[in-house]
Short mmCIF file of C-alpha atoms in Angstrom, two decimals:
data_model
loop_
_atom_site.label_atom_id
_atom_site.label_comp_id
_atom_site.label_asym_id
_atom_site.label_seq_id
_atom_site.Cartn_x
_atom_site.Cartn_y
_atom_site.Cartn_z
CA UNK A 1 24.74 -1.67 11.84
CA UNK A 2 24.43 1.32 9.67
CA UNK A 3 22.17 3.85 10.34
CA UNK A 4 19.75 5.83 7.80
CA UNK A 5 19.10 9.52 7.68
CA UNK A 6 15.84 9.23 10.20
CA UNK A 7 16.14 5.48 11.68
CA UNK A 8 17.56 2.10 11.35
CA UNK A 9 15.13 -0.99 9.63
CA UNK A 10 16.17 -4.27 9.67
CA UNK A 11 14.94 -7.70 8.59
CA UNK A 12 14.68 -10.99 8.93
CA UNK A 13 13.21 -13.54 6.04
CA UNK A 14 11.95 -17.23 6.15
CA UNK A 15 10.65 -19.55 3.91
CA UNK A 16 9.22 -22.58 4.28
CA UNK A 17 11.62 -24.45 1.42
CA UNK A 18 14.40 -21.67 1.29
CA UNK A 19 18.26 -23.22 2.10
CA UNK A 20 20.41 -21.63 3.69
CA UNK A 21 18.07 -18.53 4.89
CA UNK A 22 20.22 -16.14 7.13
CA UNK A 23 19.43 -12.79 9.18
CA UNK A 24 19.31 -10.30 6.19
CA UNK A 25 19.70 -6.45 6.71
CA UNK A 26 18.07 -3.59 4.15
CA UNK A 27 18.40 -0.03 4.60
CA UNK A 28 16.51 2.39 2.80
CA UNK A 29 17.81 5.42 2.02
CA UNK A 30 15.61 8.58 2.22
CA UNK A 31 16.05 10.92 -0.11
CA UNK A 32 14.05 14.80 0.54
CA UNK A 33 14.93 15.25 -3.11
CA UNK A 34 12.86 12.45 -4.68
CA UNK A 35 10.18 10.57 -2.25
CA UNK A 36 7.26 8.51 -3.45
CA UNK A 37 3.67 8.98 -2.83
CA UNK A 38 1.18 6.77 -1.54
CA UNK A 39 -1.94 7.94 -3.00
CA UNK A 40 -5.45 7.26 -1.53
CA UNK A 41 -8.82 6.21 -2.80
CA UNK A 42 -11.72 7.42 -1.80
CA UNK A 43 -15.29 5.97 -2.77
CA UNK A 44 -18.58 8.35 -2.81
CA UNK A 45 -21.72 5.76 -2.76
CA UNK A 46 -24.11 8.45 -3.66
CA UNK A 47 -22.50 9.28 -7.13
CA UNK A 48 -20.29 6.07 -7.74
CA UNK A 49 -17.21 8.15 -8.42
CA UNK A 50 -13.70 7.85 -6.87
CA UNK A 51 -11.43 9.97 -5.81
CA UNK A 52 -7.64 9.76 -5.78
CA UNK A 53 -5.34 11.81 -3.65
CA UNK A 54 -1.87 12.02 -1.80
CA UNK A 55 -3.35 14.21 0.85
CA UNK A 56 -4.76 12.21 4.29
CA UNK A 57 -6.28 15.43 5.53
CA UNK A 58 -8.58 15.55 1.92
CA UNK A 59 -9.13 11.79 2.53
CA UNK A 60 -10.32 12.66 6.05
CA UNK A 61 -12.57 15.18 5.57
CA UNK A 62 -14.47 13.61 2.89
CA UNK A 63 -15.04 10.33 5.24
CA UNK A 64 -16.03 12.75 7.62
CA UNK A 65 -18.57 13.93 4.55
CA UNK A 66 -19.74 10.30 3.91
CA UNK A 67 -17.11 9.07 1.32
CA UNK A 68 -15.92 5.33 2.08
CA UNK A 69 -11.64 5.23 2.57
CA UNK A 70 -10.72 2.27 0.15
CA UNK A 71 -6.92 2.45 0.85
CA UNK A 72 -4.25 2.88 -0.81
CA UNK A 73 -4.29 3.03 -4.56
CA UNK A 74 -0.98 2.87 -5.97
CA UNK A 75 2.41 4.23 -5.35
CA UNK A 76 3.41 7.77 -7.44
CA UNK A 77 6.59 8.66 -8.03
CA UNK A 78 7.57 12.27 -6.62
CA UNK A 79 9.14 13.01 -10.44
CA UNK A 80 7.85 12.23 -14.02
CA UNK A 81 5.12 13.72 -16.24
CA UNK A 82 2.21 15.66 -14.76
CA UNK A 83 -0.88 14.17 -13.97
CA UNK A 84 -3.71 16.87 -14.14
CA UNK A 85 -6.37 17.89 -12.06
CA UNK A 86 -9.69 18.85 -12.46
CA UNK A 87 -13.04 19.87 -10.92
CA UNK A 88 -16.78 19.76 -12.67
CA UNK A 89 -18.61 22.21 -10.42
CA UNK A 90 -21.99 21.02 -11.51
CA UNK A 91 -21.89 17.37 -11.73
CA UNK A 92 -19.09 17.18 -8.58
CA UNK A 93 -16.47 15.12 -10.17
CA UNK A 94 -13.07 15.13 -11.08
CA UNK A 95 -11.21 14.00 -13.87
CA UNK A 96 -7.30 13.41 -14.54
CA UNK A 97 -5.66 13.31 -17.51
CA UNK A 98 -1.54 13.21 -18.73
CA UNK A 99 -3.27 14.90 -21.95
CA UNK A 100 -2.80 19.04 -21.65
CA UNK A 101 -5.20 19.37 -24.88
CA UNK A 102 -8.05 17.04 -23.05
CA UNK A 103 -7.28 19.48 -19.87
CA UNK A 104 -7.76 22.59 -21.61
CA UNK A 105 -10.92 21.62 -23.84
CA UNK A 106 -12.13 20.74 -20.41
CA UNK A 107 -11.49 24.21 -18.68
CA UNK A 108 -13.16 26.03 -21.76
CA UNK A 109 -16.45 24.35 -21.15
CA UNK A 110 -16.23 25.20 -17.61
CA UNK A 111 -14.23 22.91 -15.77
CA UNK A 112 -12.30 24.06 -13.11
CA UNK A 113 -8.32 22.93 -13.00
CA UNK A 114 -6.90 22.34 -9.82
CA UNK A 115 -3.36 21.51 -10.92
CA UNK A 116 -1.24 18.94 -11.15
CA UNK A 117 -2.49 15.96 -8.83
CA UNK A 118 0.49 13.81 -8.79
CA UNK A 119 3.33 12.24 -11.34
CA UNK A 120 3.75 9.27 -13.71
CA UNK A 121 6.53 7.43 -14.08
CA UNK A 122 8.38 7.73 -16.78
CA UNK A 123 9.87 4.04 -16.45
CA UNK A 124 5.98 3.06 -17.13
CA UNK A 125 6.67 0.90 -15.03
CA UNK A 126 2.66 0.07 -13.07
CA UNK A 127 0.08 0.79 -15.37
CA UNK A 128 -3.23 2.33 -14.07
CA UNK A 129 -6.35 1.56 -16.42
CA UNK A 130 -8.54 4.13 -17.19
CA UNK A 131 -12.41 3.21 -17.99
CA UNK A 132 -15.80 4.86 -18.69
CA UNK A 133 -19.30 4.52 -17.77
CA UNK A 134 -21.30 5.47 -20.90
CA UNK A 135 -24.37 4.98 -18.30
CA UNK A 136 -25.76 8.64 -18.14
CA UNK A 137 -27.56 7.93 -14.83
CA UNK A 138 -24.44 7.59 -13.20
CA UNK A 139 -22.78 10.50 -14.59
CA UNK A 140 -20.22 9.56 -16.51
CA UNK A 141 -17.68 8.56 -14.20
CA UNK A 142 -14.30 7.06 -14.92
CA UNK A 143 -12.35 4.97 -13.17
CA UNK A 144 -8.67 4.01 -12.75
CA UNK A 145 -6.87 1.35 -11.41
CA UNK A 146 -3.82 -0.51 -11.75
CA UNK A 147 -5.76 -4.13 -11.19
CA UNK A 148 -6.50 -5.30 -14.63
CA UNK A 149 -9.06 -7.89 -12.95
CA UNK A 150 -11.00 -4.86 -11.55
CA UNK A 151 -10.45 -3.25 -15.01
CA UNK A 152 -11.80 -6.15 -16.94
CA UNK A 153 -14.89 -6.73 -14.62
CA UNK A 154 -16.05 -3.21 -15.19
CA UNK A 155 -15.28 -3.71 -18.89
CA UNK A 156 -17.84 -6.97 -19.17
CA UNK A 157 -20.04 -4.53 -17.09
CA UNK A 158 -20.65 -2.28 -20.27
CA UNK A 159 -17.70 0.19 -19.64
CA UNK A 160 -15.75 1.51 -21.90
CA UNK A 161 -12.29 0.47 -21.63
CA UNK A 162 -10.32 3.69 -22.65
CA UNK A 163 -6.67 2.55 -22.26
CA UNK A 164 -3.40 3.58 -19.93
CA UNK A 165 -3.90 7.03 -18.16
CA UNK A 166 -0.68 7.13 -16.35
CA UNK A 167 1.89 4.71 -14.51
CA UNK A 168 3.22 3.86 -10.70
CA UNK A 169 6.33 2.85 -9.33
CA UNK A 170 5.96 -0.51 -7.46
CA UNK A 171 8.87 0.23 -4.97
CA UNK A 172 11.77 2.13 -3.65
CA UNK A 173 13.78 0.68 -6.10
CA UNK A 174 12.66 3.04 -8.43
CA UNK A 175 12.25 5.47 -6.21
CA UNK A 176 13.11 6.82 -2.96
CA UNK A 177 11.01 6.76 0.50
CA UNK A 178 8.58 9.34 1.19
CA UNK A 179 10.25 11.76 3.15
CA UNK A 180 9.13 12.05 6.85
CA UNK A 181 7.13 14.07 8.33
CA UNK A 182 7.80 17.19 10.74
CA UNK A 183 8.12 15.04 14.32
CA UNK A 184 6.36 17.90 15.96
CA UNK A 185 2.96 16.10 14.44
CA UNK A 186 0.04 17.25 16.57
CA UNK A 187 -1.12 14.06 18.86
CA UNK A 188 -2.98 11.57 16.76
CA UNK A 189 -6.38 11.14 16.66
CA UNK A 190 -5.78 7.48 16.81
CA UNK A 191 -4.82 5.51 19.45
CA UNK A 192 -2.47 2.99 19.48
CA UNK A 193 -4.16 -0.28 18.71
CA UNK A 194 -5.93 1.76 15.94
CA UNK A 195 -2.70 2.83 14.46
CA UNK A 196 -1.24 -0.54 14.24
CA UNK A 197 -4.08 -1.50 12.32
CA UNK A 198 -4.24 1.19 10.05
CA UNK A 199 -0.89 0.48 9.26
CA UNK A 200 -0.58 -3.46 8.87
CA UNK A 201 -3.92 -2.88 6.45
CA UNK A 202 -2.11 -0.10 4.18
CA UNK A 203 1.24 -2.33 4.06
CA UNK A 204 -1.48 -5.79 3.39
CA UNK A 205 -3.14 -3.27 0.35
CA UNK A 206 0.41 -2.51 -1.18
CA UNK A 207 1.51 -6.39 -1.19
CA UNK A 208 -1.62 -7.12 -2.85
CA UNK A 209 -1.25 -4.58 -5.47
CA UNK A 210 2.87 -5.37 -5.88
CA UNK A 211 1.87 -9.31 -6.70
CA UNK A 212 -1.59 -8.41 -9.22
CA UNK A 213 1.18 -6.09 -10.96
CA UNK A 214 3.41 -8.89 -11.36
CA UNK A 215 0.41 -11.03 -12.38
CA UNK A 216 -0.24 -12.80 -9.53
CA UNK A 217 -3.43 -13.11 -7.35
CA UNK A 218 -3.87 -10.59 -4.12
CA UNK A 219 -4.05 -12.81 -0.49
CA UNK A 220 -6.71 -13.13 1.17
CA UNK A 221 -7.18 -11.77 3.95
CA UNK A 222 -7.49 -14.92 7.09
CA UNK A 223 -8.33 -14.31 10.75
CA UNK A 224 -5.87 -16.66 12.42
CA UNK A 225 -3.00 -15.71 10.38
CA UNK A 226 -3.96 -12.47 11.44
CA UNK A 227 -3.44 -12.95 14.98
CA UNK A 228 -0.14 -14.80 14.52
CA UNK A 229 1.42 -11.90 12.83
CA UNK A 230 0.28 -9.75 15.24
CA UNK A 231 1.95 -12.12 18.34
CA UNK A 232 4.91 -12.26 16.06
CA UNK A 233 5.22 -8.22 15.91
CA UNK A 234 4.99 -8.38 19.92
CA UNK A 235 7.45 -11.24 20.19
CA UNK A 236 9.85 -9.81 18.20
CA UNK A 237 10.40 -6.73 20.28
CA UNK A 238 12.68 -8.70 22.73
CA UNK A 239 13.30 -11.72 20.64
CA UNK A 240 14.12 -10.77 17.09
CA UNK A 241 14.57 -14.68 15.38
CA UNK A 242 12.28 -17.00 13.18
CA UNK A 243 12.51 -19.05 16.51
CA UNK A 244 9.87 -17.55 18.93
CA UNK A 245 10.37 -17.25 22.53
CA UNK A 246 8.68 -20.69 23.60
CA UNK A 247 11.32 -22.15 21.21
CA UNK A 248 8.67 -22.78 18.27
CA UNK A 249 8.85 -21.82 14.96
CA UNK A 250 7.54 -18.36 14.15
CA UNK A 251 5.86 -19.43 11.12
CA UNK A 252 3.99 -22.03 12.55
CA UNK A 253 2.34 -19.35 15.00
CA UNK A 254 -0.97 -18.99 13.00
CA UNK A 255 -1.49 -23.15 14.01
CA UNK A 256 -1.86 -21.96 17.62
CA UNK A 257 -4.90 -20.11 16.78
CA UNK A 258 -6.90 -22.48 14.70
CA UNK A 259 -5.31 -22.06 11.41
CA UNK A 260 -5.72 -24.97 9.14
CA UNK A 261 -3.68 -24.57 6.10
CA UNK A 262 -0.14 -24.65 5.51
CA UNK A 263 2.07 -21.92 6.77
CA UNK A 264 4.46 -20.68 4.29
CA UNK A 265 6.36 -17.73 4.06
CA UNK A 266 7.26 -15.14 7.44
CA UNK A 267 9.12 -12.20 7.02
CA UNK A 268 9.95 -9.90 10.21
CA UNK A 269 11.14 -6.69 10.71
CA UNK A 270 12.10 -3.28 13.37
CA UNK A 271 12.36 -0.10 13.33
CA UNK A 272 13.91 2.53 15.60
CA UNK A 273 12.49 5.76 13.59
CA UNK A 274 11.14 6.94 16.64
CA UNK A 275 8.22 9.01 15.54
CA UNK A 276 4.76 9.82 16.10
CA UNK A 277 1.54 7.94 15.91
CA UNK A 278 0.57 10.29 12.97
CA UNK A 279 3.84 10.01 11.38
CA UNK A 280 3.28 5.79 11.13
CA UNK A 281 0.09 5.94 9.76
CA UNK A 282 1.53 8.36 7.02
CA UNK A 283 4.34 6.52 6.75
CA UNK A 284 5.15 3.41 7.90
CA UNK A 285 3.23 1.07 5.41
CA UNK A 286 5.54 2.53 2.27
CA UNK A 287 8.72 2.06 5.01
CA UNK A 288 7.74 -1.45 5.29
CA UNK A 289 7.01 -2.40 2.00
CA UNK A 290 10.09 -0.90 0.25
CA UNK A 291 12.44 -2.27 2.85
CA UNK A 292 10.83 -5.74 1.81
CA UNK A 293 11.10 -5.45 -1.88
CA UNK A 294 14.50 -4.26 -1.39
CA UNK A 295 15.68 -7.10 0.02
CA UNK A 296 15.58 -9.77 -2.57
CA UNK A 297 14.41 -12.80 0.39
CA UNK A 298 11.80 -10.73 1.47
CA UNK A 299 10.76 -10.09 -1.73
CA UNK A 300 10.84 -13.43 -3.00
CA UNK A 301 8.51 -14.53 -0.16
CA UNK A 302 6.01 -11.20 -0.90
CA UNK A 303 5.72 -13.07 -4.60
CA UNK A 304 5.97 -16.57 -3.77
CA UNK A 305 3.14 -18.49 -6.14
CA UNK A 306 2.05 -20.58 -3.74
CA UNK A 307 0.54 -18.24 -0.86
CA UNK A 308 -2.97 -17.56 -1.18
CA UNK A 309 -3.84 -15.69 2.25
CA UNK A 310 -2.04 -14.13 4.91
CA UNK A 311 -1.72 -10.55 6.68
CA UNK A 312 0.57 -8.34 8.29
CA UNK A 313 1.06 -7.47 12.18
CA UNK A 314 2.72 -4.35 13.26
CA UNK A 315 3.24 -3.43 17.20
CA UNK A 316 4.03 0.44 18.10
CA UNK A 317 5.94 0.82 21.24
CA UNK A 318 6.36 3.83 23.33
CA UNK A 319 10.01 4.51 23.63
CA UNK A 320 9.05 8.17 24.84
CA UNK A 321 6.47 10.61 25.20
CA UNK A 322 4.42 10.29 22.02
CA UNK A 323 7.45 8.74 20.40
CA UNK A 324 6.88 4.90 19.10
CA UNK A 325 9.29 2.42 17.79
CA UNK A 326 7.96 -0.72 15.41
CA UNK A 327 8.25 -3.93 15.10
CA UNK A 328 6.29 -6.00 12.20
CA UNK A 329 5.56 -9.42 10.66
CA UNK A 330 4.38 -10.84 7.56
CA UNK A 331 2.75 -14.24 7.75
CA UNK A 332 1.33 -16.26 4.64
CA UNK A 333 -0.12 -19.20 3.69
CA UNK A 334 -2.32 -21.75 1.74
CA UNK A 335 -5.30 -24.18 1.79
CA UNK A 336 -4.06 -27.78 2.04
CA UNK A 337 -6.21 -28.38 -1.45
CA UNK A 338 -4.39 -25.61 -2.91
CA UNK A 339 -0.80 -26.75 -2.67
CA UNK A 340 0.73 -27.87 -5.82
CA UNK A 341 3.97 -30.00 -5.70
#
């Protein structure tokens, strides 16, 4: 099996109606020339703005300030066209614009510019909406997001719907991973268990954006699935097959735990990057999802039409002092009253 730059990820795909399914391997190549980046959103209930960012320490410190962590926004590519930054000292907000004219009549009135935030694509390949609230209590905060839904909600909400700002990359197939971190991380500040839920609910945020940019609904999120994904990233550690170790079918694991809809879709995978705590919840969501769309069963399960809830399960196992390896599922189904034949 061939190994990539900082660790080996394979895969495994099932489907409830696919033929002829068989063990299928992706490897993603990382490239320290050209990474993505996972950008953040950040929600401030006292002034109703957002805030986007690449940088978890930011993120951090404004939770820590009362801001509400929202997850993970959309996926920049590490190349493209700037995306500007700036900084209204006396109202607190920021703004970002692609527009250098819109930057600088915004620094001679005495905004402050912070650089350049992140990159669009130059594919456009995701857009991310850009809309204004005209409401001068609040402000006048915009907003951006790549979920036209969310965009056309706010829009029926009396605010102003002010076009494309700047685009996303949906996977690794237009760009590379983001480039690991330095392994000599500090200790996380999260344990284990906390980890592995941090990152099954970042990878569970980027499937749901991937499928509402292909025009499909977002999952659910459903309690019992939950827990089968979760036994199916533990099971797979010694038993890596669609078949668990009690000789059932994976996919049916949700059933065992109360589920009553129709299991549909499983995807599994491992990893051997051997890496911090720190160094997953960075990075491991973007691993996992790009290895998935990558691999065109995987995918096809990540966008199948019928699924309307599911989640994700990842285990972390200590292969070595501070040093985990991961396993991870992806478990979806539907409502018997929503299947259609």
């Amino acid at each position: 099996m061939k190994q990539t730059l900082f660790g080996k990820l394979c895969l495994l795909a099932f489907g409830l109606f696919l033929v002829n399914c068989a063990m299928t391997e992706s490897f993603v190549k990382a490239d320290t020339k050209s990474p993505v980046v996972t950008m953040y959103r950040m929600y401030n209930p006292n002034n109703g703005e957002h805030h986007y960012t690449a940088n978890l320490t930011e993120q951090n410190e404004l939770v820590k300030a009362g801001w509400r962590a929202e997850g993970v926004s959309w996926i920049a590519p590490s190349y493209g066209d700037p995306v500007y930054r700036l900084y209204n000292r006396a109202t607190g907000l920021h703004h970002y614009t692609m527009n250098e004219q819109e930057k600088n009549d915004l620094v001679k009135i005495g905004w402050r510019y912070e650089g350049i935030g992140w990159q669009s694509a130059k594919n456009k390949e995701i857009p991310l909406h850009r809309v204004y609230n005209p409401d001068p209590k609040k402000g006048g905060t915009h907003h951006y997001t790549i979920n036209s839904n969310e965009k056309n909600n706010l829009v029926r909400a009396g605010w102003n719907n002010e076009g494309i700002a700047w685009y996303g990359v949906s996977s690794a197939q237009e760009q590379v991973n983001q480039t690991p971190q330095d392994t000599t991380t500090p200790p996380s500040t999260m344990n284990v268990q906390e980890a592995r839920s941090e990152v099954a609910r970042q990878t569970f945020v980027l499937i749901n954006n991937y499928r509402r940019s292909k025009g499909l609904t977002g999952l659910r999120t459903e309690a019992t699935i939950r827990k089968g994904a979760n036994v199916r990233a533990e099971e797979i550690v010694t038993n890596f097959s669609h078949t668990r170790p009690n000789g059932g079918r994976g996919l049916s694991t949700p059933l065992d735990y109360g589920y009553q809809g129709i299991p549909y879709v499983e995807n599994l995978g491992f990893s051997n990057f051997n890496e911090s705590l720190d160094w997953y919840v960075n990075n491991g969501a973007q691993r996992i999802f790009n290895g998935w769309v990558n691999s065109p069963e995987h995918n096809k399960n990540l966008l199948n039409q019928q699924t309307t809830e599911g989640a994700v399960g990842v285990h972390l196992r200590e292969i070595s002092p501070g040093k985990y390896d991961m396993t991870f599922s992806y478990l979806a189904g539907l409502q018997r009253s929503e299947y259609k034949k």
